[in-house]
N, CA and C atoms as an extended XYZ file, in Angstrom:
471
Properties=species:S:1:pos:R:3:atomname:S:1:resname:S:1:resid:I:1 pbc="F F F"
N       -19.601       30.274      -15.950 N   MET     1
C       -20.078       29.900      -14.646 CA  MET     1
C       -19.247       28.725      -14.130 C   MET     1
N       -18.816       28.812      -12.882 N   LYS     2
C       -18.015       27.758      -12.279 CA  LYS     2
C       -18.563       27.474      -10.890 C   LYS     2
N       -18.801       26.187      -10.612 N   GLN     3
C       -19.323       25.769       -9.317 CA  GLN     3
C       -18.404       24.706       -8.714 C   GLN     3
N       -18.062       24.837       -7.427 N   PRO     4
C       -17.208       23.824       -6.796 CA  PRO     4
C       -17.977       22.540       -6.509 C   PRO     4
N       -17.260       21.448       -6.383 N   VAL     5
C       -17.835       20.167       -5.983 CA  VAL     5
C       -17.534       19.993       -4.498 C   VAL     5
N       -18.574       19.827       -3.705 N   LYS     6
C       -18.417       19.627       -2.262 CA  LYS     6
C       -18.672       18.164       -1.931 C   LYS     6
N       -17.833       17.601       -1.061 N   LEU     7
C       -17.972       16.210       -0.654 CA  LEU     7
C       -19.015       16.070        0.451 C   LEU     7
N       -19.715       14.937        0.465 N   SER     8
C       -20.658       14.638        1.533 CA  SER     8
C       -19.891       14.289        2.805 C   SER     8
N       -20.572       14.345        3.942 N   LEU     9
C       -19.935       13.978        5.207 CA  LEU     9
C       -19.501       12.514        5.174 C   LEU     9
N       -20.319       11.654        4.572 N   TYR    10
C       -19.953       10.241        4.444 CA  TYR    10
C       -18.651       10.102        3.664 C   TYR    10
N       -18.539       10.822        2.592 N   SER    11
C       -17.345       10.755        1.760 CA  SER    11
C       -16.114       11.261        2.513 C   SER    11
N       -16.259       12.328        3.258 N   ILE    12
C       -15.147       12.881        4.035 CA  ILE    12
C       -14.690       11.879        5.095 C   ILE    12
N       -15.660       11.350        5.856 N   PHE    13
C       -15.303       10.423        6.931 CA  PHE    13
C       -14.757        9.103        6.401 C   PHE    13
N       -15.361        8.566        5.351 N   SER    14
C       -14.863        7.291        4.816 CA  SER    14
C       -13.477        7.463        4.193 C   SER    14
N       -13.237        8.574        3.520 N   SER    15
C       -11.915        8.835        2.944 CA  SER    15
C       -10.864        8.939        4.045 C   SER    15
N       -11.182        9.680        5.098 N   ALA    16
C       -10.247        9.829        6.215 CA  ALA    16
C       -10.001        8.486        6.892 C   ALA    16
N       -11.051        7.713        7.114 N   LEU    17
C       -10.912        6.416        7.770 CA  LEU    17
C       -10.060        5.458        6.945 C   LEU    17
N       -10.292        5.401        5.645 N   ILE    18
C        -9.502        4.523        4.779 CA  ILE    18
C        -8.039        4.937        4.790 C   ILE    18
N        -7.768        6.231        4.691 N   LEU    19
C        -6.381        6.692        4.725 CA  LEU    19
C        -5.707        6.402        6.060 C   LEU    19
N        -6.435        6.590        7.163 N   ILE    20
C        -5.877        6.302        8.486 CA  ILE    20
C        -5.558        4.816        8.616 C   ILE    20
N        -6.474        3.957        8.181 N   ILE    21
C        -6.236        2.510        8.244 CA  ILE    21
C        -5.009        2.132        7.415 C   ILE    21
N        -4.905        2.674        6.206 N   LEU    22
C        -3.751        2.357        5.362 CA  LEU    22
C        -2.446        2.870        5.953 C   LEU    22
N        -2.466        4.054        6.552 N   LEU    23
C        -1.255        4.588        7.171 CA  LEU    23
C        -0.857        3.784        8.412 C   LEU    23
N        -1.842        3.314        9.185 N   VAL    24
C        -1.544        2.452       10.335 CA  VAL    24
C        -0.950        1.135        9.848 C   VAL    24
N        -1.505        0.571        8.779 N   LEU    25
C        -0.938       -0.650        8.200 CA  LEU    25
C         0.487       -0.421        7.719 C   LEU    25
N         0.718        0.714        7.100 N   LEU    26
C         2.063        1.037        6.629 CA  LEU    26
C         3.036        1.157        7.808 C   LEU    26
N         2.600        1.840        8.856 N   TYR    27
C         3.447        2.037       10.025 CA  TYR    27
C         3.744        0.719       10.741 C   TYR    27
N         2.758       -0.178       10.788 N   SER    28
C         2.934       -1.441       11.515 CA  SER    28
C         3.534       -2.557       10.657 C   SER    28
N         3.798       -2.287        9.400 N   SER    29
C         4.405       -3.303        8.538 CA  SER    29
C         5.818       -3.607        9.009 C   SER    29
N         6.158       -4.899        9.006 N   ARG    30
C         7.456       -5.319        9.515 CA  ARG    30
C         8.418       -5.734        8.400 C   ARG    30
N         7.894       -6.265        7.330 N   ASN    31
C         8.738       -6.726        6.222 CA  ASN    31
C         8.753       -5.688        5.108 C   ASN    31
N         9.811       -5.711        4.328 N   SER    32
C         9.891       -4.764        3.217 CA  SER    32
C         8.810       -5.023        2.174 C   SER    32
N         8.392       -6.291        1.984 N   TRP    33
C         7.336       -6.564        1.002 CA  TRP    33
C         5.995       -6.049        1.495 C   TRP    33
N         5.752       -6.084        2.812 N   GLU    34
C         4.512       -5.516        3.362 CA  GLU    34
C         4.496       -4.005        3.169 C   GLU    34
N         5.629       -3.384        3.438 N   ILE    35
C         5.735       -1.927        3.267 CA  ILE    35
C         5.498       -1.556        1.808 C   ILE    35
N         6.127       -2.293        0.895 N   CYS    36
C         5.956       -2.016       -0.543 CA  CYS    36
C         4.511       -2.227       -0.973 C   CYS    36
N         3.872       -3.292       -0.473 N   LEU    37
C         2.485       -3.584       -0.844 CA  LEU    37
C         1.541       -2.473       -0.373 C   LEU    37
N         1.630       -2.106        0.896 N   VAL    38
C         0.745       -1.064        1.442 CA  VAL    38
C         1.044        0.285        0.795 C   VAL    38
N         2.310        0.604        0.611 N   ALA    39
C         2.670        1.869       -0.047 CA  ALA    39
C         2.159        1.882       -1.481 C   ALA    39
N         2.234        0.749       -2.163 N   GLY    40
C         1.714        0.651       -3.529 CA  GLY    40
C         0.212        0.875       -3.588 C   GLY    40
N        -0.515        0.316       -2.628 N   VAL    41
C        -1.972        0.518       -2.567 CA  VAL    41
C        -2.291        1.984       -2.319 C   VAL    41
N        -1.578        2.601       -1.390 N   ILE    42
C        -1.809        4.022       -1.093 CA  ILE    42
C        -1.529        4.874       -2.331 C   ILE    42
N        -0.408        4.625       -2.991 N   ILE    43
C        -0.060        5.396       -4.191 CA  ILE    43
C        -1.094        5.192       -5.287 C   ILE    43
N        -1.530        3.947       -5.504 N   PHE    44
C        -2.538        3.663       -6.525 CA  PHE    44
C        -3.845        4.404       -6.232 C   PHE    44
N        -4.324        4.323       -4.997 N   LEU    45
C        -5.578        4.993       -4.640 CA  LEU    45
C        -5.475        6.503       -4.803 C   LEU    45
N        -4.366        7.075       -4.370 N   LEU    46
C        -4.208        8.529       -4.483 CA  LEU    46
C        -4.059        8.977       -5.936 C   LEU    46
N        -3.430        8.167       -6.766 N   LEU    47
C        -3.365        8.492       -8.199 CA  LEU    47
C        -4.757        8.450       -8.829 C   LEU    47
N        -5.559        7.451       -8.463 N   CYS    48
C        -6.938        7.388       -8.969 CA  CYS    48
C        -7.725        8.625       -8.549 C   CYS    48
N        -7.549        9.038       -7.296 N   VAL    49
C        -8.227       10.241       -6.804 CA  VAL    49
C        -7.801       11.456       -7.615 C   VAL    49
N        -6.504       11.611       -7.838 N   LEU    50
C        -6.009       12.764       -8.582 CA  LEU    50
C        -6.476       12.756      -10.039 C   LEU    50
N        -6.654       11.592      -10.615 N   ILE    51
C        -7.075       11.499      -12.012 CA  ILE    51
C        -8.572       11.728      -12.169 C   ILE    51
N        -9.395       11.197      -11.266 N   TYR    52
C       -10.842       11.199      -11.479 CA  TYR    52
C       -11.654       12.131      -10.594 C   TYR    52
N       -11.202       12.461       -9.399 N   MET    53
C       -12.013       13.255       -8.475 CA  MET    53
C       -12.319       14.639       -9.050 C   MET    53
N       -13.610       14.989       -9.158 N   PRO    54
C       -13.963       16.317       -9.672 CA  PRO    54
C       -13.746       17.390       -8.605 C   PRO    54
N       -13.157       18.494       -9.018 N   LEU    55
C       -12.936       19.616       -8.112 CA  LEU    55
C       -13.973       20.717       -8.322 C   LEU    55
N       -14.356       20.928       -9.585 N   SER    56
C       -15.365       21.932       -9.911 CA  SER    56
C       -15.963       21.619      -11.281 C   SER    56
N       -17.099       22.250      -11.543 N   ILE    57
C       -17.797       22.126      -12.817 CA  ILE    57
C       -17.922       23.530      -13.379 C   ILE    57
N       -17.570       23.693      -14.655 N   SER    58
C       -17.704       25.009      -15.279 CA  SER    58
C       -18.397       24.873      -16.625 C   SER    58
N       -19.151       25.909      -16.967 N   VAL    59
C       -19.873       25.950      -18.232 CA  VAL    59
C       -19.559       27.279      -18.898 C   VAL    59
N       -19.189       27.201      -20.194 N   ASN    60
C       -19.033       28.428      -20.970 CA  ASN    60
C       -19.984       28.359      -22.159 C   ASN    60
N       -19.790       29.162      -23.164 N   LYS    61
C       -20.736       29.227      -24.285 CA  LYS    61
C       -20.789       27.956      -25.114 C   LYS    61
N       -19.715       27.176      -25.126 N   THR    62
C       -19.659       26.011      -26.011 CA  THR    62
C       -19.433       24.671      -25.319 C   THR    62
N       -19.032       24.686      -24.031 N   GLU    63
C       -18.691       23.407      -23.414 CA  GLU    63
C       -18.940       23.368      -21.913 C   GLU    63
N       -19.103       22.145      -21.440 N   LEU    64
C       -19.196       21.839      -20.018 CA  LEU    64
C       -17.866       21.204      -19.642 C   LEU    64
N       -17.229       21.716      -18.602 N   ASN    65
C       -15.936       21.196      -18.171 CA  ASN    65
C       -16.034       20.619      -16.777 C   ASN    65
N       -15.508       19.402      -16.627 N   ILE    66
C       -15.386       18.769      -15.329 CA  ILE    66
C       -13.913       18.914      -14.953 C   ILE    66
N       -13.638       19.827      -14.053 N   ASN    67
C       -12.264       20.171      -13.694 CA  ASN    67
C       -11.742       19.195      -12.644 C   ASN    67
N       -10.695       18.463      -13.011 N   ARG    68
C       -10.049       17.495      -12.132 CA  ARG    68
C        -8.603       17.924      -11.929 C   ARG    68
N        -7.885       17.261      -11.049 N   SER    69
C        -6.517       17.664      -10.719 CA  SER    69
C        -5.577       17.620      -11.915 C   SER    69
N        -5.580       16.526      -12.668 N   PHE    70
C        -4.626       16.359      -13.763 CA  PHE    70
C        -5.176       16.730      -15.127 C   PHE    70
N        -6.472       16.636      -15.318 N   LYS    71
C        -7.043       16.831      -16.647 CA  LYS    71
C        -8.464       17.355      -16.537 C   LYS    71
N        -8.860       18.123      -17.520 N   ILE    72
C       -10.228       18.628      -17.597 CA  ILE    72
C       -11.004       17.758      -18.568 C   ILE    72
N       -12.134       17.218      -18.116 N   LYS    73
C       -13.026       16.456      -18.987 CA  LYS    73
C       -13.974       17.455      -19.635 C   LYS    73
N       -13.944       17.531      -20.965 N   THR    74
C       -14.750       18.503      -21.694 CA  THR    74
C       -15.864       17.806      -22.445 C   THR    74
N       -17.073       18.319      -22.291 N   ILE    75
C       -18.245       17.845      -23.033 CA  ILE    75
C       -18.791       19.041      -23.795 C   ILE    75
N       -18.840       18.934      -25.114 N   LEU    76
C       -19.382       20.026      -25.924 CA  LEU    76
C       -20.884       20.142      -25.685 C   LEU    76
N       -21.364       21.365      -25.530 N   LEU    77
C       -22.798       21.569      -25.318 CA  LEU    77
C       -23.604       21.113      -26.527 C   LEU    77
N       -23.013       21.190      -27.708 N   SER    78
C       -23.705       20.744      -28.919 CA  SER    78
C       -23.894       19.229      -28.948 C   SER    78
N       -23.150       18.483      -28.125 N   ASP    79
C       -23.283       17.022      -28.052 CA  ASP    79
C       -24.316       16.574      -27.031 C   ASP    79
N       -24.823       17.502      -26.219 N   ILE    80
C       -25.765       17.148      -25.156 CA  ILE    80
C       -27.174       17.072      -25.708 C   ILE    80
N       -27.812       15.929      -25.464 N   GLU    81
C       -29.198       15.728      -25.883 CA  GLU    81
C       -30.166       16.249      -24.829 C   GLU    81
N       -29.896       15.924      -23.544 N   SER    82
C       -30.772       16.380      -22.463 CA  SER    82
C       -29.994       16.523      -21.161 C   SER    82
N       -30.526       17.359      -20.297 N   VAL    83
C       -29.955       17.565      -18.965 CA  VAL    83
C       -31.111       17.745      -17.992 C   VAL    83
N       -30.985       17.140      -16.808 N   GLU    84
C       -32.045       17.247      -15.808 CA  GLU    84
C       -31.463       17.059      -14.409 C   GLU    84
N       -32.100       17.694      -13.426 N   LEU    85
C       -31.735       17.444      -12.040 CA  LEU    85
C       -32.166       16.019      -11.722 C   LEU    85
N       -31.261       15.226      -11.183 N   CYS    86
C       -31.565       13.823      -10.986 CA  CYS    86
C       -30.550       13.207      -10.043 C   CYS    86
N       -30.789       13.234       -8.733 N   PRO    87
C       -29.834       12.589       -7.834 CA  PRO    87
C       -29.855       11.076       -8.024 C   PRO    87
N       -28.722       10.417       -7.788 N   PRO    88
C       -28.694        8.956       -7.913 CA  PRO    88
C       -29.591        8.318       -6.865 C   PRO    88
N       -30.058        7.118       -7.154 N   THR    89
C       -30.936        6.419       -6.219 CA  THR    89
C       -30.123        5.490       -5.321 C   THR    89
N       -30.786        4.972       -4.327 N   ILE    90
C       -30.146        4.014       -3.424 CA  ILE    90
C       -29.814        2.726       -4.177 C   ILE    90
N       -30.556        2.456       -5.246 N   ALA    91
C       -30.383        1.213       -5.994 CA  ALA    91
C       -29.228        1.263       -6.993 C   ALA    91
N       -28.451        2.335       -7.002 N   GLU    92
C       -27.341        2.397       -7.946 CA  GLU    92
C       -26.302        1.346       -7.606 C   GLU    92
N       -25.692        0.811       -8.627 N   ARG    93
C       -24.649       -0.207       -8.461 CA  ARG    93
C       -23.350        0.318       -9.050 C   ARG    93
N       -22.305        0.256       -8.260 N   ARG    94
C       -20.992        0.672       -8.747 CA  ARG    94
C       -20.415       -0.467       -9.573 C   ARG    94
N       -20.026       -0.161      -10.789 N   ILE    95
C       -19.376       -1.144      -11.648 CA  ILE    95
C       -17.874       -1.093      -11.398 C   ILE    95
N       -17.309        0.101      -11.485 N   CYS    96
C       -15.882        0.296      -11.242 CA  CYS    96
C       -15.662        1.760      -10.902 C   CYS    96
N       -15.147        2.035       -9.721 N   GLY    97
C       -14.915        3.411       -9.329 CA  GLY    97
C       -15.028        3.577       -7.837 C   GLY    97
N       -15.255        4.787       -7.398 N   SER    98
C       -15.314        5.121       -5.984 CA  SER    98
C       -16.750        5.374       -5.548 C   SER    98
N       -17.123        4.709       -4.476 N   GLY    99
C       -18.441        4.921       -3.892 CA  GLY    99
C       -18.371        5.770       -2.651 C   GLY    99
N       -17.470        6.742       -2.626 N   GLY   100
C       -17.356        7.649       -1.496 CA  GLY   100
C       -15.934        8.038       -1.164 C   GLY   100
N       -14.944        7.314       -1.642 N   PHE   101
C       -13.551        7.648       -1.361 CA  PHE   101
C       -13.177        8.882       -2.168 C   PHE   101
N       -13.127       10.020       -1.514 N   PHE   102
C       -12.901       11.324       -2.143 CA  PHE   102
C       -13.942       11.587       -3.234 C   PHE   102
N       -15.182       11.336       -2.912 N   GLY   103
C       -16.281       11.575       -3.839 CA  GLY   103
C       -16.742       10.302       -4.529 C   GLY   103
N       -17.593       10.496       -5.502 N   TYR   104
C       -18.147        9.389       -6.275 CA  TYR   104
C       -17.730        9.601       -7.722 C   TYR   104
N       -16.975        8.665       -8.239 N   TRP   105
C       -16.510        8.768       -9.616 CA  TRP   105
C       -16.309        7.360      -10.148 C   TRP   105
N       -16.585        7.210      -11.407 N   GLY   106
C       -16.443        5.903      -12.038 CA  GLY   106
C       -17.738        5.467      -12.693 C   GLY   106
N       -17.762        4.192      -13.105 N   TRP   107
C       -18.933        3.634      -13.784 CA  TRP   107
C       -19.938        3.111      -12.775 C   TRP   107
N       -21.203        3.521      -12.960 N   PHE   108
C       -22.310        3.081      -12.129 CA  PHE   108
C       -23.444        2.620      -13.040 C   PHE   108
N       -24.382        1.884      -12.466 N   ARG   109
C       -25.562        1.439      -13.208 CA  ARG   109
C       -26.784        1.558      -12.310 C   ARG   109
N       -27.858        2.077      -12.884 N   GLU   110
C       -29.154        2.133      -12.209 CA  GLU   110
C       -30.199        1.518      -13.120 C   GLU   110
N       -31.225        0.966      -12.519 N   LYS   111
C       -32.270        0.294      -13.293 CA  LYS   111
C       -32.936        1.250      -14.282 C   LYS   111
N       -33.301        2.430      -13.827 N   ASP   112
C       -34.028        3.376      -14.684 CA  ASP   112
C       -33.126        4.136      -15.655 C   ASP   112
N       -31.904        4.414      -15.255 N   LEU   113
C       -31.019        5.253      -16.068 CA  LEU   113
C       -30.062        4.455      -16.945 C   LEU   113
N       -29.747        3.248      -16.560 N   GLY   114
C       -28.754        2.465      -17.283 CA  GLY   114
C       -27.356        2.775      -16.777 C   GLY   114
N       -26.366        2.533      -17.619 N   LYS   115
C       -24.961        2.731      -17.237 CA  LYS   115
C       -24.556        4.187      -17.484 C   LYS   115
N       -23.825        4.750      -16.518 N   TYR   116
C       -23.345        6.123      -16.656 CA  TYR   116
C       -22.020        6.270      -15.935 C   TYR   116
N       -21.302        7.343      -16.273 N   PHE   117
C       -20.066        7.691      -15.578 CA  PHE   117
C       -20.395        8.826      -14.616 C   PHE   117
N       -19.919        8.714      -13.378 N   ALA   118
C       -20.246        9.694      -12.343 CA  ALA   118
C       -19.044       10.551      -11.974 C   ALA   118
N       -19.342       11.822      -11.708 N   TYR   119
C       -18.377       12.774      -11.161 CA  TYR   119
C       -19.133       13.653      -10.170 C   TYR   119
N       -19.217       13.264       -8.895 N   TYR   120
C       -19.909       14.120       -7.923 CA  TYR   120
C       -19.392       13.877       -6.511 C   TYR   120
N       -19.728       14.806       -5.626 N   GLY   121
C       -19.305       14.728       -4.237 CA  GLY   121
C       -20.444       14.409       -3.286 C   GLY   121
N       -21.642       14.931       -3.599 N   LYS   122
C       -22.840       14.698       -2.789 CA  LYS   122
C       -23.985       14.317       -3.714 C   LYS   122
N       -24.755       13.305       -3.315 N   ALA   123
C       -25.871       12.847       -4.144 CA  ALA   123
C       -26.951       13.924       -4.299 C   ALA   123
N       -27.091       14.788       -3.318 N   SER   124
C       -28.136       15.818       -3.388 CA  SER   124
C       -27.817       16.925       -4.382 C   SER   124
N       -26.590       16.976       -4.875 N   ASP   125
C       -26.162       18.049       -5.774 CA  ASP   125
C       -26.016       17.592       -7.228 C   ASP   125
N       -26.726       16.555       -7.629 N   CYS   126
C       -26.463       15.940       -8.935 CA  CYS   126
C       -27.442       16.341      -10.032 C   CYS   126
N       -26.921       16.269      -11.252 N   PHE   127
C       -27.745       16.368      -12.454 CA  PHE   127
C       -27.250       15.330      -13.443 C   PHE   127
N       -28.142       14.963      -14.359 N   PHE   128
C       -27.887       13.856      -15.277 CA  PHE   128
C       -27.852       14.382      -16.706 C   PHE   128
N       -26.828       13.967      -17.446 N   ILE   129
C       -26.667       14.413      -18.829 CA  ILE   129
C       -26.678       13.208      -19.753 C   ILE   129
N       -27.470       13.298      -20.812 N   ARG   130
C       -27.457       12.302      -21.886 CA  ARG   130
C       -26.879       12.961      -23.128 C   ARG   130
N       -25.907       12.295      -23.737 N   LEU   131
C       -25.322       12.812      -24.963 CA  LEU   131
C       -26.005       12.176      -26.168 C   LEU   131
N       -25.885       12.815      -27.298 N   LYS   132
C       -26.506       12.333      -28.533 CA  LYS   132
C       -25.956       10.980      -28.968 C   LYS   132
N       -24.721       10.681      -28.585 N   ASP   133
C       -24.113        9.401      -28.962 CA  ASP   133
C       -24.432        8.272      -27.975 C   ASP   133
N       -25.266        8.547      -26.956 N   GLY   134
C       -25.691        7.518      -26.014 CA  GLY   134
C       -24.949        7.517      -24.685 C   GLY   134
N       -23.816        8.197      -24.597 N   ARG   135
C       -23.101        8.249      -23.321 CA  ARG   135
C       -23.911        9.048      -22.308 C   ARG   135
N       -23.735        8.695      -21.027 N   GLN   136
C       -24.476        9.347      -19.957 CA  GLN   136
C       -23.547        9.673      -18.802 C   GLN   136
N       -23.834       10.801      -18.142 N   TYR   137
C       -23.012       11.253      -17.023 CA  TYR   137
C       -23.899       11.730      -15.883 C   TYR   137
N       -23.527       11.354      -14.651 N   MET   138
C       -24.118       11.917      -13.438 CA  MET   138
C       -23.060       12.852      -12.885 C   MET   138
N       -23.378       14.131      -12.820 N   ILE   139
C       -22.410       15.149      -12.420 CA  ILE   139
C       -22.997       15.923      -11.245 C   ILE   139
N       -22.146       16.333      -10.325 N   GLY   140
C       -22.632       17.075       -9.178 CA  GLY   140
C       -21.747       18.249       -8.837 C   GLY   140
N       -22.367       19.301       -8.339 N   CYS   141
C       -21.647       20.496       -7.892 CA  CYS   141
C       -22.588       21.305       -7.004 C   CYS   141
N       -22.046       22.323       -6.372 N   GLU   142
C       -22.890       23.246       -5.619 CA  GLU   142
C       -23.814       23.963       -6.589 C   GLU   142
N       -25.033       24.212       -6.176 N   ASN   143
C       -26.023       24.924       -6.984 CA  ASN   143
C       -26.218       24.279       -8.359 C   ASN   143
N       -26.603       23.008       -8.395 N   PRO   144
C       -26.757       22.322       -9.685 CA  PRO   144
C       -27.873       22.910      -10.550 C   PRO   144
N       -28.877       23.527       -9.930 N   GLN   145
C       -29.981       24.101      -10.702 CA  GLN   145
C       -29.492       25.181      -11.661 C   GLN   145
N       -28.563       26.016      -11.215 N   SER   146
C       -28.060       27.074      -12.093 CA  SER   146
C       -27.252       26.495      -13.250 C   SER   146
N       -26.516       25.408      -13.015 N   VAL   147
C       -25.758       24.768      -14.089 CA  VAL   147
C       -26.709       24.122      -15.094 C   VAL   147
N       -27.734       23.450      -14.593 N   VAL   148
C       -28.732       22.829      -15.469 CA  VAL   148
C       -29.441       23.894      -16.298 C   VAL   148
N       -29.804       25.013      -15.680 N   SER   149
C       -30.454       26.108      -16.417 CA  SER   149
C       -29.543       26.668      -17.503 C   SER   149
N       -28.293       26.835      -17.186 N   CYS   150
C       -27.323       27.365      -18.155 CA  CYS   150
C       -27.157       26.407      -19.331 C   CYS   150
N       -27.038       25.113      -19.041 N   ILE   151
C       -26.886       24.109      -20.121 CA  ILE   151
C       -28.166       24.022      -20.938 C   ILE   151
N       -29.312       24.006      -20.277 N   SER   152
C       -30.598       23.930      -20.989 CA  SER   152
C       -30.784       25.113      -21.919 C   SER   152
N       -30.435       26.291      -21.453 N   ALA   153
C       -30.551       27.484      -22.304 CA  ALA   153
C       -29.646       27.368      -23.519 C   ALA   153
N       -28.464       26.820      -23.341 N   ALA   154
C       -27.517       26.707      -24.458 CA  ALA   154
C       -27.937       25.637      -25.466 C   ALA   154
N       -28.484       24.522      -25.009 N   ILE   155
C       -28.835       23.448      -25.956 CA  ILE   155
C       -30.200       23.660      -26.593 C   ILE   155
N       -31.031       24.543      -26.032 N   ASN   156
C       -32.351       24.797      -26.589 CA  ASN   156
C       -32.379       26.019      -27.519 C   ASN   156
N       -31.219       26.549      -27.872 N   LYS   157
C       -31.164       27.709      -28.786 CA  LYS   157
C       -31.496       27.297      -30.186 C   LYS   157
């Protein structure tokens, strides 16, 4: 089973706005050091997006895969302790990562859930995974209920 990750309207607009602002800064730069600085920021941000932004979520018989541009993050189903539908709350705090720039990815903290790593595009499409070793992930994709059902069936065998 494979489900795409869709970005929220906020994420789309904020990503476009940030890129437009950076490109205007690049265009209006007068010194070579300004051009290098703005170009460096743009390259850094786009590399982070390519490394961390989730494109789709897939589940097979043995693993959950978070498909990203450069690398697939694999979580073995045998390592999952629990999975539940659980959108992030308004009280979430970003520790390090993106709070809307091409999705939500990185380290976040919530009072009830603790620290977790996020890979999602829209808060309404999220589910929460706890691993047996204590790591936690907030993951999102289209039709999260079917992914949660598939994972639950596999870990409850």
